[in-house]
CSV table of C-alpha atoms and ligand atoms in Angstrom, one decimal:
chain,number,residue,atom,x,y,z
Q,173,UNK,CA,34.2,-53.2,50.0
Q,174,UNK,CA,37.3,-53.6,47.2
Q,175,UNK,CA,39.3,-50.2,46.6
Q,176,UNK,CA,42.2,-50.6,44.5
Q,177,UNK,CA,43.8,-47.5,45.7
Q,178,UNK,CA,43.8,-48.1,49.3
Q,179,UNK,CA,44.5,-51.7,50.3
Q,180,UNK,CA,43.6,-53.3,53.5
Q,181,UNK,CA,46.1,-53.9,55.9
Q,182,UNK,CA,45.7,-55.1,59.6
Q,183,UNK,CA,46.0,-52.4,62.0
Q,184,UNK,CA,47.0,-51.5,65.2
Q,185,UNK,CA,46.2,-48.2,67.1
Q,186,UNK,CA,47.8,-47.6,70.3
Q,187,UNK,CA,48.4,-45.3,73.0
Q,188,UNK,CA,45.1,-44.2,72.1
Q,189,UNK,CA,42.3,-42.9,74.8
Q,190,UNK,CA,39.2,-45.5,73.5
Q,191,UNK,CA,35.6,-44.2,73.6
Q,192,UNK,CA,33.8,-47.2,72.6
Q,193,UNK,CA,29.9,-45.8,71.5
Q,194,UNK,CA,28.5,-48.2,74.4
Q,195,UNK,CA,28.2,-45.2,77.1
Q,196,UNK,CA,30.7,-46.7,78.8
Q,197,UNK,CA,33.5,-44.5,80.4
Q,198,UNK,CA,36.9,-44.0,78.5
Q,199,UNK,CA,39.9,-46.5,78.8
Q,200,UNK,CA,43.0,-44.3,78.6
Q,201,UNK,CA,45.7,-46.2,77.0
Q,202,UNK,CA,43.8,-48.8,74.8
Q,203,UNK,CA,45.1,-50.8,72.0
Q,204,UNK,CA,42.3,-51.3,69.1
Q,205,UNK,CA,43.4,-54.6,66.5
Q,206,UNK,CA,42.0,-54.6,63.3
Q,207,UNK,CA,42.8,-57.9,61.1
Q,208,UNK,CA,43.4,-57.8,57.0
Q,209,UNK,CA,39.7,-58.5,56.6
Q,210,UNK,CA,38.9,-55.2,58.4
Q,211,UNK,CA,37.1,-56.8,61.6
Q,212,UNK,CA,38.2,-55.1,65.1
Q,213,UNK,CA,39.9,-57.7,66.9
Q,214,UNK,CA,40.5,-56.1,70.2
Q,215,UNK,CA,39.6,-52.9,71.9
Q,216,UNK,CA,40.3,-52.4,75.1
Q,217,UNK,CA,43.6,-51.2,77.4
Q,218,UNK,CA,46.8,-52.2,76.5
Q,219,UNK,CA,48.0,-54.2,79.5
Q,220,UNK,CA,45.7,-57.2,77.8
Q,221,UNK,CA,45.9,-56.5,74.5
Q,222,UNK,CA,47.7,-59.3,72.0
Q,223,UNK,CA,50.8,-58.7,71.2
Q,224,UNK,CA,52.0,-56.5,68.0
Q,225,UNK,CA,52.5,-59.4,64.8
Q,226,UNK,CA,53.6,-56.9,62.4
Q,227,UNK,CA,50.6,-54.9,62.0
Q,228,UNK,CA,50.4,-51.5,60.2
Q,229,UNK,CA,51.1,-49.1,63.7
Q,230,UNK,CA,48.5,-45.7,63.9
Q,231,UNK,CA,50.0,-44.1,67.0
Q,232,UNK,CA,47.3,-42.4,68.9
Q,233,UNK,CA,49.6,-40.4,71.2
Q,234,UNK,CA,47.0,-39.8,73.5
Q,235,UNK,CA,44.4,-38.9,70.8
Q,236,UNK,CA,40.8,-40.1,71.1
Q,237,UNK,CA,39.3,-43.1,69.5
Q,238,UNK,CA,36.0,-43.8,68.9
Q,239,UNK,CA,33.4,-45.7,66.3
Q,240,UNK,CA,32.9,-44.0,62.7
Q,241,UNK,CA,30.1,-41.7,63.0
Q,242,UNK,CA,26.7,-41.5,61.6
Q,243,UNK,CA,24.2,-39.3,60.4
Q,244,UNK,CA,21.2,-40.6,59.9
Q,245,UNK,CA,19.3,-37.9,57.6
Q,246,UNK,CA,21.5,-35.5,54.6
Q,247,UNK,CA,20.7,-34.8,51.0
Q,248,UNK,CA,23.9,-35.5,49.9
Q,249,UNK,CA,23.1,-34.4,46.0
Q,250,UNK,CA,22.4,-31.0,47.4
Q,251,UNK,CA,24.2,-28.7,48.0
Q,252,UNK,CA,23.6,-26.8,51.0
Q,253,UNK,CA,21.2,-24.1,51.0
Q,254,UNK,CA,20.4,-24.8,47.7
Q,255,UNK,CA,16.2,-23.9,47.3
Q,256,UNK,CA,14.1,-26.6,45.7
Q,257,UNK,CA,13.5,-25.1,42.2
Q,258,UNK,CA,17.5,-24.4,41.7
Q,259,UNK,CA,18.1,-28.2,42.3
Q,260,UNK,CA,16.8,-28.6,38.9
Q,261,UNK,CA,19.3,-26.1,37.0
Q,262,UNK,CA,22.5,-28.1,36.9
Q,263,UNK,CA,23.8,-30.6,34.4
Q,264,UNK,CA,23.3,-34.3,35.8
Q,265,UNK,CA,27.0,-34.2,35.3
Q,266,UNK,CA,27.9,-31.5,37.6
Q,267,UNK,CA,25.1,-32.6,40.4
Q,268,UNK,CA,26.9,-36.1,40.3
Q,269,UNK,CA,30.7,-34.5,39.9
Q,270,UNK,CA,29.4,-32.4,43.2
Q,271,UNK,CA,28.0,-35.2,45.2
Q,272,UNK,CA,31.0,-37.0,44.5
Q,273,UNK,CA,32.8,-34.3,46.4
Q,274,UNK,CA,30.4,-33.9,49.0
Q,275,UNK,CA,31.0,-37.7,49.8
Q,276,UNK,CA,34.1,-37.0,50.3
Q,277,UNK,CA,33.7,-34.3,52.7
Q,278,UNK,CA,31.2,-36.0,55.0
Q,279,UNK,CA,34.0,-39.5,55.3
Q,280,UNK,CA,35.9,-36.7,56.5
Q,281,UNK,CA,34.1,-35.2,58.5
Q,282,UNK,CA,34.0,-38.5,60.6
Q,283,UNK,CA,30.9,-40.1,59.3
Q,284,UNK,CA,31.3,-43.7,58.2
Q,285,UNK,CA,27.5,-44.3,57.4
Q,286,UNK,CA,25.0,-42.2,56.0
Q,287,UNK,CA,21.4,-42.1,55.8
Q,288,UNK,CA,20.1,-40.4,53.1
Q,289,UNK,CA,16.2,-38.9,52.7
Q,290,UNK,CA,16.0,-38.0,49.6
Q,291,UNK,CA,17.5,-37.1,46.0
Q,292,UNK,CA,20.0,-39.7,46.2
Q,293,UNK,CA,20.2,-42.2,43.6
Q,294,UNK,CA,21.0,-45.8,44.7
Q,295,UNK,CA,23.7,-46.0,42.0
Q,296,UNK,CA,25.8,-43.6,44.9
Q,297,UNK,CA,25.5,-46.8,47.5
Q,298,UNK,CA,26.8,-48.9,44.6
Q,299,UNK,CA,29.4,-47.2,43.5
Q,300,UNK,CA,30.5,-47.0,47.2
Q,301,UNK,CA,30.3,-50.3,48.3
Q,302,UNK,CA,32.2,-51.3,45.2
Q,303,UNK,CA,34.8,-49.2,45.3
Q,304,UNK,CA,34.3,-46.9,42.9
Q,305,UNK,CA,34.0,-43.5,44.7
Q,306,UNK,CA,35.2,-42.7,48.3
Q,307,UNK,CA,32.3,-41.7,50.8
Q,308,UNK,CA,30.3,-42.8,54.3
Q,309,UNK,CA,28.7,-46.3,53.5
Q,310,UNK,CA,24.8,-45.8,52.1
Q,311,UNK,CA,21.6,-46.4,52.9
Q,312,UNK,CA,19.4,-44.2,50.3
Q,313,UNK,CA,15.7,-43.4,50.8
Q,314,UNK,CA,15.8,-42.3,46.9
Q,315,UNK,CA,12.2,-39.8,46.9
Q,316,UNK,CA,10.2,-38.6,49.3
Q,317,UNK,CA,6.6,-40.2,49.7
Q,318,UNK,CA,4.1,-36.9,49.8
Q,319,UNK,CA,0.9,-36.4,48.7
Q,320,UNK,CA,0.2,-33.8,46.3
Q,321,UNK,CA,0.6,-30.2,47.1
Q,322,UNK,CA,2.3,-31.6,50.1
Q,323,UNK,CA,6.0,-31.4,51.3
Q,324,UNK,CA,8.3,-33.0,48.7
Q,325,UNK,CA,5.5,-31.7,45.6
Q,326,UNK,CA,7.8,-29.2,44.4
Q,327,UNK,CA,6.8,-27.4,41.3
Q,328,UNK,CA,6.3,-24.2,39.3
Q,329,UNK,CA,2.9,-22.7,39.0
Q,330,UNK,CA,2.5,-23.8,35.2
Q,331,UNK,CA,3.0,-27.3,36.8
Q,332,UNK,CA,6.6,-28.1,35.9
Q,333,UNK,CA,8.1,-30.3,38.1
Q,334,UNK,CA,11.0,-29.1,40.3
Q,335,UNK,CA,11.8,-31.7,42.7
Q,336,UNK,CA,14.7,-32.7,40.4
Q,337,UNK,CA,13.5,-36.5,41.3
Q,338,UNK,CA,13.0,-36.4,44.3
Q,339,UNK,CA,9.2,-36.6,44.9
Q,340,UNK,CA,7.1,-39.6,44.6
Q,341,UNK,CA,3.8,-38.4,45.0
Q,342,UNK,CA,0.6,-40.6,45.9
Q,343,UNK,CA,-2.5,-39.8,47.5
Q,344,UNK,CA,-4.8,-42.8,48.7
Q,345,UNK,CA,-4.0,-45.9,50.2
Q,346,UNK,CA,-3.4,-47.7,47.0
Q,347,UNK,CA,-1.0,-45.1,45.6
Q,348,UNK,CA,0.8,-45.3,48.6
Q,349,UNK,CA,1.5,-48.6,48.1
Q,350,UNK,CA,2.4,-48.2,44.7
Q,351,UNK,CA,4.6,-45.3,45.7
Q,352,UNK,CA,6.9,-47.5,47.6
Q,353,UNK,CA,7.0,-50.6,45.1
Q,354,UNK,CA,8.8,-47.6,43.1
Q,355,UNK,CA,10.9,-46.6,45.5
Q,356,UNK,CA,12.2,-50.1,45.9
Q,357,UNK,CA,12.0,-51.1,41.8
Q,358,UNK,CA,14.9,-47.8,42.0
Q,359,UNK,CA,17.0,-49.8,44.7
Q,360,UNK,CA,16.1,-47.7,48.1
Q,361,UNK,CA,17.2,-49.1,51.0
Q,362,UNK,CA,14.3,-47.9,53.1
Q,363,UNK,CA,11.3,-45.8,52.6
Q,364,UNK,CA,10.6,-41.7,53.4
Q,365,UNK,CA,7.3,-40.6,53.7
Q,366,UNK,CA,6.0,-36.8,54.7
Q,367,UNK,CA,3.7,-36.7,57.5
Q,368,UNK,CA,3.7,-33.2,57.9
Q,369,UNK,CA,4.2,-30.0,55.3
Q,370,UNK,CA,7.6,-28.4,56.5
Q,371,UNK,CA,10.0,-25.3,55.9
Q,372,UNK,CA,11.2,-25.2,53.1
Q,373,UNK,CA,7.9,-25.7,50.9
Q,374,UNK,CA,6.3,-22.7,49.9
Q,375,UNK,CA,2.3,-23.5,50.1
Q,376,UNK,CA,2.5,-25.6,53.0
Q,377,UNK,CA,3.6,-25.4,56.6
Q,378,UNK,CA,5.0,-27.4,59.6
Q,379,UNK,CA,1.3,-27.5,61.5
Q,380,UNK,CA,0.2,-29.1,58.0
Q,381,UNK,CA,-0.8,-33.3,58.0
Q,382,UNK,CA,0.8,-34.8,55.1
Q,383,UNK,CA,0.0,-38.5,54.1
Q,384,UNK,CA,-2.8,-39.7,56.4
Q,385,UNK,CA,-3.0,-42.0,59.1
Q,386,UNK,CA,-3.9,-44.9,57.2
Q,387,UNK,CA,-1.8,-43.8,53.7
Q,388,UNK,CA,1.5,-44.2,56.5
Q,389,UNK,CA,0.3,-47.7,57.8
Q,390,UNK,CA,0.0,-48.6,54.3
Q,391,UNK,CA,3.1,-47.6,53.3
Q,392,UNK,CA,4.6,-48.9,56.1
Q,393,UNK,CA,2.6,-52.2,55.8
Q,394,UNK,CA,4.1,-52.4,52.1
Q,395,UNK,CA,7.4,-51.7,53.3
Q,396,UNK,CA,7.2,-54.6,55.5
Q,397,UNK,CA,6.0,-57.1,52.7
Q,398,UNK,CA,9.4,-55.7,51.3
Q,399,UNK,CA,11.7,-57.9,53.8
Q,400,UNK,CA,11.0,-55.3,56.1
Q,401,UNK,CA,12.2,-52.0,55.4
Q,402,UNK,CA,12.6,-49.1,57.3
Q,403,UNK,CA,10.2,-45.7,57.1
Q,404,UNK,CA,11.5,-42.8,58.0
Q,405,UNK,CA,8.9,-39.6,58.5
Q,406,UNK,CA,9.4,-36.4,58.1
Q,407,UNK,CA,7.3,-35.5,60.9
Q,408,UNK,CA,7.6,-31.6,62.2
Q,409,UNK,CA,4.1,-30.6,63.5
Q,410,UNK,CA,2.6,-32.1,66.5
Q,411,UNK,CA,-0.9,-34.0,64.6
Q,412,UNK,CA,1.6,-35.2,61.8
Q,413,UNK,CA,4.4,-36.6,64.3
Q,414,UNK,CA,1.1,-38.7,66.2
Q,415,UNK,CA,-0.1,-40.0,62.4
Q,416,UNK,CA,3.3,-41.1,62.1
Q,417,UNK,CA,3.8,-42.6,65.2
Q,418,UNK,CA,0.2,-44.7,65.2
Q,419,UNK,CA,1.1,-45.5,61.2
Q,420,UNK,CA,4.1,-47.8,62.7
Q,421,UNK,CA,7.0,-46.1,61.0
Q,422,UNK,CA,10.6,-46.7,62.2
Q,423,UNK,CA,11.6,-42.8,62.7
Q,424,UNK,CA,10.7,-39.0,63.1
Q,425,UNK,CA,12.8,-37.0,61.6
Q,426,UNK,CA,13.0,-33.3,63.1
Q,427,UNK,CA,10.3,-34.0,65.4
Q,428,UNK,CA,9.8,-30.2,66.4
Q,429,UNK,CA,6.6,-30.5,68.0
Q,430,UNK,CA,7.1,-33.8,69.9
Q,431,UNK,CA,5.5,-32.6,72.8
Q,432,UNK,CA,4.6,-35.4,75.8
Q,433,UNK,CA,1.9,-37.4,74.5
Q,434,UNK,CA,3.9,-37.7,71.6
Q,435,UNK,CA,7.3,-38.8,73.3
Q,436,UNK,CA,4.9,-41.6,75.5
Q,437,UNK,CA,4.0,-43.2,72.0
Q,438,UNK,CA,7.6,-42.8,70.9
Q,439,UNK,CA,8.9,-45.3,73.8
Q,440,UNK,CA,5.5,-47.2,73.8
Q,441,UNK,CA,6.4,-48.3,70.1
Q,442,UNK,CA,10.6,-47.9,70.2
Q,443,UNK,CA,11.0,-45.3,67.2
Q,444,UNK,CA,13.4,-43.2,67.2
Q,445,UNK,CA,14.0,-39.3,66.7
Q,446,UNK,CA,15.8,-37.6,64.9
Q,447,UNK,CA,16.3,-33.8,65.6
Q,448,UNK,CA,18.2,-32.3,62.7
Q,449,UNK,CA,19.3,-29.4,65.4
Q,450,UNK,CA,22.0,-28.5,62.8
Q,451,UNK,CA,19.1,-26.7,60.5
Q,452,UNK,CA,18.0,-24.7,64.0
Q,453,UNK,CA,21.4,-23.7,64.5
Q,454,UNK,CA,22.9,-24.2,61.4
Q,455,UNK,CA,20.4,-23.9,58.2
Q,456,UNK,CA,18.9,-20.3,58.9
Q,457,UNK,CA,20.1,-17.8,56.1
Q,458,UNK,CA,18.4,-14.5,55.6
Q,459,UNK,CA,20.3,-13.6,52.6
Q,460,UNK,CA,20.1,-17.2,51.1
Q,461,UNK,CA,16.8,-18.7,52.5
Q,462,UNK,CA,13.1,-16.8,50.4
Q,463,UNK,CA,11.5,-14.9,52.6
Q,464,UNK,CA,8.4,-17.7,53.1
Q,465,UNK,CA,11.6,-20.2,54.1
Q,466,UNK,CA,13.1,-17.8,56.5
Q,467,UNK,CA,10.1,-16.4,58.6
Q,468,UNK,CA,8.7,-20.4,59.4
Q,469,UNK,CA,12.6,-21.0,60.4
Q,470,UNK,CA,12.5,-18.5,62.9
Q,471,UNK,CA,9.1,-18.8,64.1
Q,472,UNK,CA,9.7,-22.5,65.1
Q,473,UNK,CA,13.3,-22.6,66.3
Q,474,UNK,CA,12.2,-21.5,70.3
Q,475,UNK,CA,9.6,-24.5,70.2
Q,476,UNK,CA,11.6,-26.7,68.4
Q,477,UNK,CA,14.4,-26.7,70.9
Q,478,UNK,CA,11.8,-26.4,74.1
Q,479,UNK,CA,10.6,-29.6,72.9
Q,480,UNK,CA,13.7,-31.1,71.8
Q,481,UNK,CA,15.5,-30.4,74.8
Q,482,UNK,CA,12.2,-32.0,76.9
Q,483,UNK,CA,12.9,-35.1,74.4
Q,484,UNK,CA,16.5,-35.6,75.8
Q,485,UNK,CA,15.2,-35.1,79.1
Q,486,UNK,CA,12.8,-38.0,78.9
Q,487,UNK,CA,15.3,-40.1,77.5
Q,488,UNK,CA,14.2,-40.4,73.9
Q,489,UNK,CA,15.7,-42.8,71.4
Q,490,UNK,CA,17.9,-40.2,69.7
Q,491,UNK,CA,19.9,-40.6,66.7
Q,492,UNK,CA,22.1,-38.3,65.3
Q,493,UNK,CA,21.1,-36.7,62.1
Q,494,UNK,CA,21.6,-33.0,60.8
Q,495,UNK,CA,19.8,-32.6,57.6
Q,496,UNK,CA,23.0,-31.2,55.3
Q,497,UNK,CA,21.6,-29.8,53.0
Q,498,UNK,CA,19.3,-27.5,54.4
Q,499,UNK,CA,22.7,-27.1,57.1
Q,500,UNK,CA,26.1,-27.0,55.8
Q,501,UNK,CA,27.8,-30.5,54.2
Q,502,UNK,CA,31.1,-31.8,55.9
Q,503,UNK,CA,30.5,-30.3,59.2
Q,504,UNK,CA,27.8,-32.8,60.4
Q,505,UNK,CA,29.3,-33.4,63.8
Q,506,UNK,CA,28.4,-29.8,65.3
Q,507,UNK,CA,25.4,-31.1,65.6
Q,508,UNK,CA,26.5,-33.2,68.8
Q,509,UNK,CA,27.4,-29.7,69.9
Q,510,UNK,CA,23.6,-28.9,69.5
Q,511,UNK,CA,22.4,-31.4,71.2
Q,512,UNK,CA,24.4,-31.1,74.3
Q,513,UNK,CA,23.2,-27.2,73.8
Q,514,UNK,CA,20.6,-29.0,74.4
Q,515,UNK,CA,20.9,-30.7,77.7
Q,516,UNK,CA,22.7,-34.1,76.6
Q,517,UNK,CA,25.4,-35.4,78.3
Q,518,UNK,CA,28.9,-35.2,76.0
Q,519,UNK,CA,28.7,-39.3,76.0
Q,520,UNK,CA,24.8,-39.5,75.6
Q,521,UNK,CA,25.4,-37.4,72.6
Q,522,UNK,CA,28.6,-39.7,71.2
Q,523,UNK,CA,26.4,-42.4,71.5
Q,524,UNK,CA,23.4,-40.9,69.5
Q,525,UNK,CA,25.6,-40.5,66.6
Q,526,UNK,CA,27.3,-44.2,66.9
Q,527,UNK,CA,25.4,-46.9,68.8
Q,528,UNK,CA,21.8,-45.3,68.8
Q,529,UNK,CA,22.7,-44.7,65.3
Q,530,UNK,CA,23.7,-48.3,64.3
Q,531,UNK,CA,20.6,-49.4,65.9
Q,532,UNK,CA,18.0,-47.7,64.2
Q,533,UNK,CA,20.1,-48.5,60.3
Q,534,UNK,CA,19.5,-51.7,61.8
Q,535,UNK,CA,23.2,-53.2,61.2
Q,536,UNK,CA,24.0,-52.8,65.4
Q,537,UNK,CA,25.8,-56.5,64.9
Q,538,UNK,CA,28.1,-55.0,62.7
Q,539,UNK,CA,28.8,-51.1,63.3
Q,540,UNK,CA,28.5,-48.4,65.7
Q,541,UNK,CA,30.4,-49.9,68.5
Q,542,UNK,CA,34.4,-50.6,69.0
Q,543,UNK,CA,34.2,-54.3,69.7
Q,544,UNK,CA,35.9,-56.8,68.9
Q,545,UNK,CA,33.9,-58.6,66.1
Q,546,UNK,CA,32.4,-55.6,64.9
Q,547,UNK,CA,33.7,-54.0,61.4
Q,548,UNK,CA,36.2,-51.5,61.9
Q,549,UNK,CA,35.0,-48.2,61.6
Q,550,UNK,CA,36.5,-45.7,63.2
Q,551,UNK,CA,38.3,-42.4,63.2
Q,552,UNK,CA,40.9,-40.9,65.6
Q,553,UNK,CA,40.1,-37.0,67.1
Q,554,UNK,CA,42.3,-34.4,68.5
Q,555,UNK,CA,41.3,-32.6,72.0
Q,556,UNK,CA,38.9,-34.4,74.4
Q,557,UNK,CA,35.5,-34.4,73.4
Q,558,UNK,CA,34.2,-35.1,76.6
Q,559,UNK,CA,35.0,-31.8,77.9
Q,560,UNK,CA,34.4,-29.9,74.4
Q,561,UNK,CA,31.9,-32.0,72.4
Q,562,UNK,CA,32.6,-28.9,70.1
Q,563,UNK,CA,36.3,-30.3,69.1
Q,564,UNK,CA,33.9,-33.5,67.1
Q,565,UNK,CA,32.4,-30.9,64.7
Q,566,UNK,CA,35.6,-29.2,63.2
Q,567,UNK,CA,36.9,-31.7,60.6
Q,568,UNK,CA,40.7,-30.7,61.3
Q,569,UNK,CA,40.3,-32.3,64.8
Q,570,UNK,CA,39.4,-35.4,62.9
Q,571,UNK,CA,42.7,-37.0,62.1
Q,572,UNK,CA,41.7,-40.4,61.2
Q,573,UNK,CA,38.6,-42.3,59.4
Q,574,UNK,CA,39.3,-45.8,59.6
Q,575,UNK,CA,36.0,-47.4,57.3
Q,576,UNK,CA,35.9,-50.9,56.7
Q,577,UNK,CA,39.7,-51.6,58.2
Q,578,UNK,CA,41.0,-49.0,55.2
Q,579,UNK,CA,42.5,-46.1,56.1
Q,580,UNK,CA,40.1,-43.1,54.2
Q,581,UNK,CA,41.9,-40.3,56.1
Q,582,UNK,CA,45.5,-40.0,57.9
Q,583,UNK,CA,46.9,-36.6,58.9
Q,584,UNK,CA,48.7,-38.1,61.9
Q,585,UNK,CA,52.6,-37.3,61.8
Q,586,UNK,CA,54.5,-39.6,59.8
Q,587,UNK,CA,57.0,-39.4,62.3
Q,588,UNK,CA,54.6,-41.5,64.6
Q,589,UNK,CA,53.4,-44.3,62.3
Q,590,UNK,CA,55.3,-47.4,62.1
Q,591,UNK,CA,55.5,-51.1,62.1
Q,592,UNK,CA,56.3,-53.4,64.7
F,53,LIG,ZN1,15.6,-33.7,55.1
């Protein structure tokens, strides 16, 4: 990544309390290294770290380091609470102006990569990873697979189309295939189907199947013949979450009604979950939400975190993911709060949002862990998250976002920067 306004330097953080995204336990004192090219040298304690060579100084005093966080489902180019059929009312200039912003928030906010499912052009990964706008690193879904009527099928009654993009709509086999050769033509770095109908859809509901069986095996089948992408489901109901599962695709997103049979398939096959707690805790609005919106919300929160909590329990493949959107933008880390609401261990949950994370984006050899090797990523915390997970999800704890080796974010005292 080039950006002309920030250049990279090598780094050194010190005095620093390192929380690594392995699981492992903390090393108080650590040194991390960072060299011009923005690859982590060393992480680890100071007694054996290499000695200072006149490297940019971030001192820690005391305050927690760990890996750049992800969340692995938002809408960045909506805003939050925003219903489907207002998405469509704003100029393309201010909807880009705004998601611009929102970028901005989520870095942050402490998240270094971002997952996108849905509504975000791939043009916003570009204009990242070239330095042209400030925000987590990208990976874009672009649409939403759905079969029509179903989830993502947003439109007024005289037909008109008010997904604002963000529906692809097939329904057979062959269209599903030729829903994803779009996807991909528009630059999407994995695919998002809709196994199940969902909240915020007026004609349809959680308990609803969306693509069948066989429509999700082709699509992840024609994902595959694509150098292996990833699809992501947006899987709610219990019947939907098992078409998923048996179609082969990579993640279930929300996964409310993951009951046991359900979680066996999960491990049997290695997909992960995502739980998108933050729109449980988080996304319910009386005053904002239609009525339709706000009565499934509240009808499926209880079951949702019954069988969300029973999904920590067994030890599910979790990854961290809130949904922002449908939640709040720039506040994604609460929901490690949620899941430890939940049942998960503080470090469990740190490691959902960073390793667990990196594995199921698929680039685990490069982010998600402070090693030395991997890209530096990382962001410095006030407080002790281990004790209050809750000090991760206010954005003025987060001091520091180191992405890349470049420093994004810096409110530490100038007093205590320096060079060697
Ligand atoms: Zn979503």
């Amino acid at each position: 990544m080039t950006d002309p306004i920030a250049p990279r330097t090598a780094l050194r953080i010190q005095r620093a309390r390192l929380i690594d995204g392995t699981g492992a336990a903390p090393v108080d004192d650590a040194v991390v290294t960072i060299d011009a090219q923005g690859t982590i040298t060393y992480a680890g304690p100071a007694a054996t770290a290499p000695p200072a060579a006149g490297e940019r100084v971030l001192d820690a005093d005391d305050r927690t380091v760990l890996p750049g966080f992800f969340d692995c489902h938002v809408h960045l180019a909506y805003a939050h609470g925003a219903a489907p059929g207002r998405r469509a009312e704003l100029d393309p200039v201010l909807v880009t102006l705004d998601t611009v912003t929102r970028l901005r928030r989520t870095l942050d906010a402490g998240i270094t990569t971002a997952r996108d499912l849905g509504g975000l052009s791939a043009g916003f990964r570009t204009a990242v990873e070239t330095g042209r706008v400030v925000g987590p690193r990208l990976h874009t879904a672009v649409r939403i697979i759905s079969h029509t009527g179903g989830h993502a099928d947003v439109r007024l009654p005289d037909g008109t189309d008010l997904s604002a993009g963000m529906s692809e709509i097939a329904d057979d086999t062959a269209a599903a295939r030729l829903a994803v050769r779009r996807v991909l033509r528009d630059g999407a770095d994995l695919v998002k189907v809709c196994a199940t109908g969902g909240m915020g859809s007026p004609y349809d509901d959680p308990d609803d199947e969306g693509l069948l069986e066989e429509e999700i095996r082709a699509v992840v089948d024609e994902a595959r013949r694509h150098g292996g992408k990833q699809v992501a489901a947006h899987a709610q109901g219990n019947a939907g979450i098992l078409n998923a599962l048996r179609g082969g695709v990579t993640s279930i997103e929300h996964g409310y009604g993951l009951d046991e049979r359900a979680l066996d398939l999960a491990a049997e096959r290695g997909v992960f979950v995502v739980p998108t707690l933050s729109t449980v805790y988080a996304g319910i609005n009386k005053d904002t939400m239609p009525d339709y919106h706000y009565q499934k919300k509240t009808r499926w929160s209880g079951v949702t975190k019954e069988n969300i909590a029973r999904a920590i329990e067994y030890g599910a493949r979790i990854a961290l993911g809130t949904d922002a959107a449908v939640g709040p933008h720039g506040v994604n880390l609460m929901e490690l709060s949620y899941l430890v609401d939940l049942g998960m261990d503080p470090m469990a949950a740190i490691v959902a949002g960073t390793r667990t994370a990196a594995e199921l984006l698929g680039v685990a050899d490069r982010l998600g862990t402070l090693t030395a090797g991997r890209t530096a990523d990382l962001i410095l915390c006030d407080g002790d998250p281990l004790r209050d997970i809750g000090v991760l999800g206010d954005p003025a704890n987060i001091v520091c976002v180191v992405q890349d080796g470049v420093v994004r974010k810096d409110l530490l005292p100038t007093a205590t920067e320096g060079r060697l």
